[in-house]
């Protein structure tokens, strides 16, 4: 059995030596064969050189995939999954916020028959702002997806080969764990401790967290534009019906002329049409996005292995 460990990295040259040594120690006693794939997401520091140095030391275990530019963590992770060969695929960040030794527990859960093993961060030494954002994202995710995962964005996870194959080539992997969990009912959760980064600071600033929030909402409200069109059609129908009733009662003399009622009916009618047009355009753009998503969204600069 082969276990693949995918590690997306970006400008982690300072902490990578510590992480790699820790990861090698953590996997040393495993009975399964292992491959460790580092995906360099267009780093501008010495990240690639650090990984190359360890490839020379442990050529049979480590390889490096260098992307042509910085695509973001989600795409880097996608590249790693597309190239993972293992029967079990584990993911972890290379910033030492998580102890690589926890991967053994994730591996064991997959061996026991689970398809997705989700990490749940506990005792997080994060800022109040980040904890608050994480809380709301998790709450929103549960509402939109129906999944009961406790932590939707923890980067430490495990996947079976069957799930990875079904995820391969999909370009919308910003919320990989959610998409994977929706493919199977065999999902387990493991609580893990999150520590402070040994060097540097978290790259999840306000702008990054906000963009992830927007992307999440767009990704999981696929039927929103259809609902908008239906809402618009209902408003149009009600405005026409109200207009007919107004004219009928006006003709038979039950009500007196009212400019306010006329304005309300006309506004409702045009609001309904605007909603229908907005829904149509949104649905059209989503279908174009679906076609564009079939194109490769990352380019591999080089693959280094021995």
Steps between C-alpha positions, in 0.01 A plus 500: 500500500624846408421810706527840328551814706423824315650821640422831323765760583551868423798699629564260788880481472551599864284229653525223238822338632332450838181374339671253266712350777192468720300341217775250421519400866122466517488263201817305578325222689214454255468153350357646179707654223475879494546779248514863608403751232578866559314735267686831473234758418730749328714584803734798471736391779721190537212257554580290192870481588420377850285219363761412235764463770285246682425315176873436471499362856186286468452449124254213529247689711486865400412673176434860407238638264568862409212702358573771245353774721307558819153353446388482861489217751188337355652458153833386648313235694315401184832453319623282784189283496513463123853364529462292816540128440419362843216276614467747787550874452570726797525880491672741737642852486876543521499785752534285815169618644415129515721218624560254211476211748119538498496367143539144631155520657348628176667218309366239739144630465519462121634146544200428724270579210423871513518694172547847651667585830453863599729687736339710772717771654486534878686725745565737214740782585351730240389860514146589600438623145607173341304291751190709430540464122552126535189470715278679249645314199437165670147601596426622150648185350279277710191696395583499129634147462308304760826344619565475872877530487634698795790665315460560127835669439755294695785412258578163663286231339503148364337356187456155352611427146141476376419852620821645356422349160159666501655833597773486236484767233238704682611858509274631776688356794507804726291298742642157430382339821138599440501368144664177612259450791202539267627202298475248784331423829813346651634812669692520827631797700816526709582783740852641466689779673606808308818678607649837415718516191871475594585780255302767320130560532182353359427589140127508565451874541166679474504524119583131460233391746241727341578370149467143626164589654371643171633203305333264742161668465521502120611137488214372713213715379485341156121524486481860618444644154226248432330608820536863393330424168216317674464789744487744210233298319290488816528878543403554134198272538389671822545848352296410191231339715495805731480733200204311357322506836568872533356572155198277565415664833570842348259437211217379721558794733598313816822701538607849406804579283829458690833608357677321785349162411583549132863582581528195728363269230734640233802483732420140592461409132836649398673361810378156400640539150832623637518191722428271206768667287751490787430132560534420130832684469631338818407152381660571163824613664504193724475273197786685332698462822427127493643472148808701593552281807569206271822667387822443693537782751859437603823450312781289641839660456696189594484178698811406697540147630758223504 
